[in-house]
Short mmCIF file of C-alpha atoms in Angstrom, two decimals:
data_model
loop_
_atom_site.label_atom_id
_atom_site.label_comp_id
_atom_site.label_asym_id
_atom_site.label_seq_id
_atom_site.Cartn_x
_atom_site.Cartn_y
_atom_site.Cartn_z
CA UNK A 1 -22.47 2.03 15.83
CA UNK A 2 -18.66 1.94 15.56
CA UNK A 3 -17.28 1.27 12.10
CA UNK A 4 -15.75 -2.14 11.43
CA UNK A 5 -11.94 -1.91 11.17
CA UNK A 6 -9.88 -3.87 8.62
CA UNK A 7 -6.10 -4.37 8.88
CA UNK A 8 -4.45 -4.21 5.45
CA UNK A 9 -0.92 -5.65 5.32
CA UNK A 10 1.09 -4.50 2.31
CA UNK A 11 -1.43 -1.69 1.97
CA UNK A 12 1.02 0.67 0.25
CA UNK A 13 1.37 -1.72 -2.68
CA UNK A 14 -0.45 -1.68 -6.01
CA UNK A 15 -3.53 -3.71 -5.06
CA UNK A 16 -3.31 -2.69 -1.40
CA UNK A 17 -3.72 1.03 -2.12
CA UNK A 18 -6.72 0.53 -4.39
CA UNK A 19 -8.35 -1.83 -1.88
CA UNK A 20 -7.76 0.64 0.96
CA UNK A 21 -9.58 3.34 -1.03
CA UNK A 22 -12.46 0.97 -1.82
CA UNK A 23 -12.79 -0.13 1.83
CA UNK A 24 -12.93 3.43 3.17
CA UNK A 25 -15.42 4.41 0.45
CA UNK A 26 -17.55 1.42 1.51
CA UNK A 27 -17.63 2.67 5.11
CA UNK A 28 -14.85 0.67 6.76
CA UNK A 29 -12.06 2.03 8.96
CA UNK A 30 -8.65 0.87 7.81
CA UNK A 31 -5.27 0.34 9.48
CA UNK A 32 -2.54 0.00 6.83
CA UNK A 33 0.83 -1.60 7.54
CA UNK A 34 3.75 -1.78 5.11
CA UNK A 35 7.55 -1.74 5.28
CA UNK A 36 8.04 -0.05 1.87
CA UNK A 37 10.28 -2.91 0.69
CA UNK A 38 8.50 -2.78 -2.68
CA UNK A 39 6.40 0.39 -2.44
CA UNK A 40 6.77 4.10 -1.76
CA UNK A 41 5.41 6.46 0.94
CA UNK A 42 3.96 8.52 -1.93
CA UNK A 43 1.41 5.70 -2.42
CA UNK A 44 -0.11 6.45 0.99
CA UNK A 45 -0.19 10.17 0.11
CA UNK A 46 -2.06 9.28 -3.10
CA UNK A 47 -4.66 7.30 -1.12
CA UNK A 48 -5.13 10.22 1.27
CA UNK A 49 -5.55 12.68 -1.60
CA UNK A 50 -8.27 10.51 -3.17
CA UNK A 51 -10.09 10.09 0.16
CA UNK A 52 -9.56 13.70 1.28
CA UNK A 53 -8.37 12.59 4.70
CA UNK A 54 -5.57 10.88 6.61
CA UNK A 55 -5.55 7.13 7.05
CA UNK A 56 -4.06 5.15 9.94
CA UNK A 57 -0.65 3.91 8.79
CA UNK A 58 2.15 2.07 10.58
CA UNK A 59 5.52 1.22 9.05
CA UNK A 60 5.80 -2.42 10.07
CA UNK A 61 7.53 -5.46 8.58
CA UNK A 62 5.13 -8.41 8.86
CA UNK A 63 8.16 -10.71 9.22
CA UNK A 64 8.87 -8.95 12.56
CA UNK A 65 6.41 -10.74 14.85
CA UNK A 66 6.92 -8.48 17.86
CA UNK A 67 6.35 -5.32 15.81
CA UNK A 68 3.24 -6.96 14.39
CA UNK A 69 2.07 -7.93 17.88
CA UNK A 70 2.06 -4.24 18.87
CA UNK A 71 -0.35 -3.55 15.98
CA UNK A 72 -2.68 -6.26 17.30
CA UNK A 73 -2.46 -4.78 20.80
CA UNK A 74 -3.09 -1.23 19.60
CA UNK A 75 -6.03 -1.71 17.23
CA UNK A 76 -9.30 -3.56 17.42
CA UNK A 77 -10.10 -5.29 14.12
CA UNK A 78 -11.82 -8.56 13.25
CA UNK A 79 -10.62 -8.82 9.65
CA UNK A 80 -7.21 -8.82 7.99
CA UNK A 81 -6.45 -8.58 4.28
CA UNK A 82 -2.96 -9.97 3.74
CA UNK A 83 -1.19 -8.59 0.66
CA UNK A 84 2.38 -8.27 1.99
CA UNK A 85 4.59 -10.52 -0.17
CA UNK A 86 7.34 -10.50 -2.76
CA UNK A 87 5.85 -11.10 -6.20
CA UNK A 88 8.50 -11.22 -8.98
CA UNK A 89 8.21 -14.66 -10.57
CA UNK A 90 11.66 -14.60 -12.20
CA UNK A 91 13.42 -13.45 -9.04
CA UNK A 92 11.69 -16.21 -7.05
CA UNK A 93 13.23 -18.80 -9.40
CA UNK A 94 16.74 -17.43 -8.80
CA UNK A 95 16.22 -16.64 -5.08
CA UNK A 96 13.76 -19.21 -3.71
CA UNK A 97 14.80 -18.90 -0.05
CA UNK A 98 14.15 -15.14 -0.09
CA UNK A 99 10.58 -15.85 -1.28
CA UNK A 100 9.79 -18.72 1.09
CA UNK A 101 11.20 -16.78 4.04
CA UNK A 102 9.38 -13.52 3.33
CA UNK A 103 6.07 -14.76 1.94
CA UNK A 104 5.47 -17.59 4.39
CA UNK A 105 6.99 -16.26 7.63
CA UNK A 106 5.04 -13.00 7.38
CA UNK A 107 1.87 -14.96 6.70
CA UNK A 108 2.40 -17.40 9.59
CA UNK A 109 3.00 -14.44 11.92
CA UNK A 110 -0.35 -12.94 10.90
CA UNK A 111 -2.21 -16.24 11.37
CA UNK A 112 -0.55 -17.03 14.73
CA UNK A 113 -1.44 -13.58 16.09
CA UNK A 114 -5.00 -13.85 14.75
CA UNK A 115 -5.39 -17.08 16.71
CA UNK A 116 -3.76 -15.62 19.83
CA UNK A 117 -5.83 -12.40 19.77
CA UNK A 118 -9.02 -14.20 18.65
CA UNK A 119 -9.42 -12.17 15.45
CA UNK A 120 -11.59 -14.35 13.21
CA UNK A 121 -11.32 -13.31 9.54
CA UNK A 122 -8.45 -13.42 7.06
CA UNK A 123 -8.68 -12.56 3.38
CA UNK A 124 -5.67 -13.87 1.46
CA UNK A 125 -4.48 -12.51 -1.86
CA UNK A 126 -3.85 -15.61 -3.91
CA UNK A 127 -3.24 -15.90 -7.62
CA UNK A 128 -4.33 -17.65 -10.79
CA UNK A 129 -0.75 -18.99 -10.97
CA UNK A 130 -2.01 -21.84 -8.75
CA UNK A 131 -3.82 -23.29 -11.80
CA UNK A 132 -0.59 -23.57 -13.80
CA UNK A 133 -1.12 -24.83 -17.34
CA UNK A 134 -4.75 -25.91 -16.91
CA UNK A 135 -6.08 -28.61 -19.23
CA UNK A 136 -9.61 -27.16 -19.42
CA UNK A 137 -10.45 -23.47 -19.85
CA UNK A 138 -11.86 -21.31 -18.42
CA UNK A 139 -10.75 -22.39 -14.93
CA UNK A 140 -13.26 -22.72 -12.10
CA UNK A 141 -12.44 -22.86 -8.39
CA UNK A 142 -12.71 -26.67 -8.71
CA UNK A 143 -10.08 -26.83 -11.46
CA UNK A 144 -7.21 -28.94 -10.05
CA UNK A 145 -4.17 -26.91 -9.09
CA UNK A 146 -1.08 -27.84 -11.10
CA UNK A 147 2.43 -28.06 -9.62
CA UNK A 148 3.70 -24.48 -9.30
CA UNK A 149 6.03 -23.26 -12.05
CA UNK A 150 7.90 -20.92 -9.66
CA UNK A 151 8.66 -20.57 -5.93
CA UNK A 152 6.42 -17.46 -5.99
CA UNK A 153 3.50 -19.56 -7.26
CA UNK A 154 4.35 -22.25 -4.73
CA UNK A 155 4.13 -19.76 -1.84
CA UNK A 156 0.57 -18.97 -2.97
CA UNK A 157 -0.37 -22.67 -3.03
CA UNK A 158 1.25 -23.34 0.36
CA UNK A 159 -0.44 -20.26 1.88
CA UNK A 160 -3.85 -21.42 0.61
CA UNK A 161 -3.27 -24.85 2.20
CA UNK A 162 -2.17 -23.33 5.52
CA UNK A 163 -5.30 -21.15 5.59
CA UNK A 164 -7.57 -24.11 4.79
CA UNK A 165 -5.95 -26.18 7.56
CA UNK A 166 -6.24 -23.36 10.11
CA UNK A 167 -9.92 -22.86 9.27
CA UNK A 168 -10.50 -26.60 9.70
CA UNK A 169 -8.57 -26.81 12.97
CA UNK A 170 -9.52 -23.68 14.92
CA UNK A 171 -12.97 -22.50 15.90
CA UNK A 172 -13.90 -18.90 15.04
CA UNK A 173 -11.27 -18.89 12.28
CA UNK A 174 -12.52 -18.03 8.78
CA UNK A 175 -10.65 -17.57 5.53
CA UNK A 176 -11.28 -16.46 1.97
CA UNK A 177 -8.66 -16.78 -0.76
CA UNK A 178 -9.15 -14.56 -3.81
CA UNK A 179 -7.37 -15.91 -6.87
CA UNK A 180 -6.55 -12.89 -9.01
CA UNK A 181 -5.93 -13.14 -12.70
CA UNK A 182 -3.95 -10.23 -14.27
CA UNK A 183 -4.55 -6.94 -12.42
CA UNK A 184 -4.05 -3.89 -14.66
CA UNK A 185 -4.83 -0.18 -14.80
CA UNK A 186 -4.96 2.41 -12.07
CA UNK A 187 -7.38 4.58 -10.14
CA UNK A 188 -9.29 7.00 -12.45
CA UNK A 189 -7.82 9.92 -10.45
CA UNK A 190 -4.29 8.91 -11.62
CA UNK A 191 -3.15 9.45 -8.00
CA UNK A 192 -2.32 5.78 -7.35
CA UNK A 193 -1.25 2.97 -9.68
CA UNK A 194 1.34 0.29 -10.30
CA UNK A 195 4.82 1.55 -9.44
CA UNK A 196 7.37 -1.15 -10.27
CA UNK A 197 10.97 -0.73 -9.15
CA UNK A 198 13.52 -1.28 -11.91
CA UNK A 199 12.44 -3.30 -14.93
CA UNK A 200 8.71 -4.13 -14.71
CA UNK A 201 7.67 -7.78 -14.43
CA UNK A 202 4.13 -7.11 -15.61
CA UNK A 203 2.98 -6.33 -19.13
CA UNK A 204 1.05 -3.07 -18.70
CA UNK A 205 3.79 -1.12 -16.81
CA UNK A 206 6.21 -2.27 -19.54
CA UNK A 207 3.75 -0.96 -22.16
CA UNK A 208 3.32 2.41 -20.42
CA UNK A 209 7.07 2.79 -19.78
CA UNK A 210 7.73 2.06 -23.47
CA UNK A 211 5.11 4.65 -24.44
CA UNK A 212 6.81 7.14 -22.09
CA UNK A 213 10.22 6.47 -23.67
CA UNK A 214 11.73 4.91 -20.53
CA UNK A 215 12.01 1.52 -22.24
CA UNK A 216 13.31 1.44 -25.77
CA UNK A 217 11.28 -1.53 -26.90
CA UNK A 218 8.57 -3.82 -25.57
CA UNK A 219 9.32 -7.54 -25.86
CA UNK A 220 6.43 -9.86 -26.68
CA UNK A 221 7.54 -13.25 -25.37
CA UNK A 222 6.60 -15.82 -27.99
CA UNK A 223 4.19 -15.68 -30.94
CA UNK A 224 4.09 -19.43 -31.63
CA UNK A 225 1.64 -20.52 -28.92
CA UNK A 226 -1.48 -22.48 -29.80
CA UNK A 227 -3.70 -19.37 -29.56
CA UNK A 228 -5.54 -17.33 -32.24
CA UNK A 229 -2.62 -14.90 -32.83
CA UNK A 230 0.20 -17.01 -31.35
CA UNK A 231 0.63 -14.84 -28.23
CA UNK A 232 -0.41 -15.76 -24.69
CA UNK A 233 -4.04 -15.34 -23.64
CA UNK A 234 -4.72 -13.72 -20.26
CA UNK A 235 -7.63 -12.42 -18.20
CA UNK A 236 -6.87 -8.74 -17.52
CA UNK A 237 -8.87 -7.44 -14.54
CA UNK A 238 -9.07 -3.73 -13.74
CA UNK A 239 -7.48 -3.04 -10.34
CA UNK A 240 -10.49 -0.93 -9.26
CA UNK A 241 -12.82 -3.86 -9.99
CA UNK A 242 -10.39 -6.14 -8.13
CA UNK A 243 -10.44 -3.81 -5.11
CA UNK A 244 -14.24 -3.97 -5.03
CA UNK A 245 -14.04 -7.79 -4.93
CA UNK A 246 -12.11 -7.47 -1.66
CA UNK A 247 -14.83 -5.24 -0.22
CA UNK A 248 -17.46 -7.81 -1.26
CA UNK A 249 -15.43 -10.60 0.41
CA UNK A 250 -15.00 -8.57 3.63
CA UNK A 251 -18.75 -7.84 3.64
CA UNK A 252 -19.40 -11.58 3.35
CA UNK A 253 -17.09 -12.34 6.29
CA UNK A 254 -18.27 -9.66 8.73
CA UNK A 255 -21.96 -10.29 8.01
CA UNK A 256 -21.55 -14.02 8.75
CA UNK A 257 -22.69 -15.08 5.27
CA UNK A 258 -19.87 -17.52 4.51
CA UNK A 259 -21.19 -20.98 3.63
CA UNK A 260 -17.92 -22.71 4.54
CA UNK A 261 -15.16 -21.71 6.97
CA UNK A 262 -12.73 -21.55 4.04
CA UNK A 263 -13.80 -20.30 0.62
CA UNK A 264 -12.04 -19.59 -2.68
CA UNK A 265 -13.13 -17.20 -5.44
CA UNK A 266 -11.73 -16.44 -8.90
CA UNK A 267 -11.42 -12.72 -9.54
CA UNK A 268 -11.21 -12.00 -13.27
CA UNK A 269 -13.35 -10.81 -16.16
CA UNK A 270 -13.98 -14.18 -17.76
CA UNK A 271 -12.88 -12.75 -21.12
CA UNK A 272 -9.41 -13.60 -22.45
CA UNK A 273 -7.31 -11.10 -24.39
CA UNK A 274 -4.03 -11.92 -26.12
CA UNK A 275 -0.85 -9.96 -25.44
CA UNK A 276 -0.96 -8.53 -28.98
CA UNK A 277 -4.63 -7.58 -28.62
CA UNK A 278 -3.83 -5.71 -25.39
CA UNK A 279 -1.00 -3.80 -27.08
CA UNK A 280 -3.28 -2.87 -30.00
CA UNK A 281 -6.07 -1.78 -27.63
CA UNK A 282 -3.60 0.37 -25.68
CA UNK A 283 -2.40 2.05 -28.89
CA UNK A 284 -5.96 2.79 -30.03
CA UNK A 285 -7.27 3.91 -26.62
CA UNK A 286 -4.40 6.37 -26.16
CA UNK A 287 -3.75 7.27 -29.81
CA UNK A 288 -0.12 6.11 -29.62
CA UNK A 289 2.26 3.83 -31.50
CA UNK A 290 4.35 1.39 -29.49
CA UNK A 291 7.75 0.05 -30.41
CA UNK A 292 7.55 -3.70 -29.79
CA UNK A 293 9.28 -6.82 -31.08
CA UNK A 294 8.66 -10.54 -30.85
CA UNK A 295 11.12 -12.30 -28.54
CA UNK A 296 11.67 -15.92 -27.50
CA UNK A 297 9.18 -17.55 -25.16
CA UNK A 298 9.73 -16.85 -21.47
CA UNK A 299 10.24 -19.75 -19.06
CA UNK A 300 7.20 -20.42 -16.86
CA UNK A 301 4.61 -18.67 -19.07
CA UNK A 302 1.46 -20.71 -19.65
CA UNK A 303 -0.10 -20.33 -23.12
CA UNK A 304 -3.58 -19.41 -21.89
CA UNK A 305 -5.53 -18.93 -18.69
CA UNK A 306 -8.77 -17.13 -17.92
CA UNK A 307 -11.44 -17.29 -15.24
CA UNK A 308 -14.89 -18.67 -14.89
CA UNK A 309 -16.23 -16.03 -12.48
CA UNK A 310 -19.72 -17.52 -11.92
CA UNK A 311 -19.06 -18.28 -8.25
CA UNK A 312 -17.82 -14.77 -7.39
CA UNK A 313 -20.66 -13.22 -9.39
CA UNK A 314 -23.31 -15.28 -7.58
CA UNK A 315 -21.89 -15.58 -4.07
CA UNK A 316 -20.11 -12.24 -3.63
CA UNK A 317 -22.57 -10.27 -5.74
CA UNK A 318 -19.52 -8.90 -7.54
CA UNK A 319 -18.78 -8.52 -11.22
CA UNK A 320 -15.98 -6.90 -13.25
CA UNK A 321 -17.45 -3.74 -14.78
CA UNK A 322 -14.71 -1.51 -16.14
CA UNK A 323 -14.08 -1.49 -19.88
CA UNK A 324 -10.55 -2.54 -20.92
CA UNK A 325 -10.08 0.64 -23.01
CA UNK A 326 -10.88 2.81 -19.96
CA UNK A 327 -8.47 0.66 -17.95
CA UNK A 328 -5.67 1.22 -20.47
CA UNK A 329 -6.38 4.96 -20.59
CA UNK A 330 -6.15 5.04 -16.78
CA UNK A 331 -2.83 3.14 -16.89
CA UNK A 332 -1.38 5.71 -19.29
CA UNK A 333 -2.75 8.64 -17.24
CA UNK A 334 -0.98 7.20 -14.18
CA UNK A 335 2.32 6.76 -16.06
CA UNK A 336 2.11 10.38 -17.26
CA UNK A 337 1.37 11.54 -13.71
CA UNK A 338 4.42 9.66 -12.35
CA UNK A 339 6.72 10.98 -15.11
CA UNK A 340 5.32 14.51 -15.17
CA UNK A 341 4.31 14.11 -18.84
CA UNK A 342 1.64 16.55 -19.99
#
């Protein structure tokens, strides 16, 4: 029997590379497309080193519909995982048009071609940002979405709604949206990981770059929140666990086990950690001291958010397994690999 093929858009990115590895290890064939606007060709090399073989890769911009059409003509796949998007929250506030153009046009192109070529399954990478500043914690999939605090967050909400409407309108059209919490860490091989360009937007790359001496000091934004230690509470999910959630969702789609045509799942650990706790755990796990200081609150940050993962645990048969200390050791191993630190 021929292997099932999955198209992975934005597959050279942080979550895309880890998911590609997990899919191949689970027995899927993969076609990766990326335009390297926010990733590097070395990421594909890292994936191939881990897998011990070449993967099918095409340099394609998903905003270019005709280039994308050629991919649909060339390869036979029933399932698409759509990662390709800009993701810097702060930049989206200052450049909203750039975000709406890129994140929504690329997505509409994918969905239009899926309909045209009769490819049934799309797995969308959504985000916990859709919950905003939730009134009740932890959040479940039924927790009302709050108005987005950034154009980036708004593109996730709009994309979810478009997918829901397409699934309702078109026959043989199925969608799953995975709402990620805070992906961290890297592959245990240290051959792939998070590779931010310029100043990192996410906490863990800022921690590892500070540990490596690339950043002079780590800023902790606000210590006066209504949380146990005054710093924000987040649900940090290991990227390898997150990748496995995508495999579980693809399995559900291709085996025809979806209960609705459009489904949503939270992907987190269900256990909140504060920013200060994460810093302390990183220091202990790697036997390091970090230079950090408390800074003013950052616009758009919610005080606390973490997942109720019951639905994903029960329906996808998936659960976060990796220990946060192992995750933080893997993040530091990746940073050392990138910087050539022994």
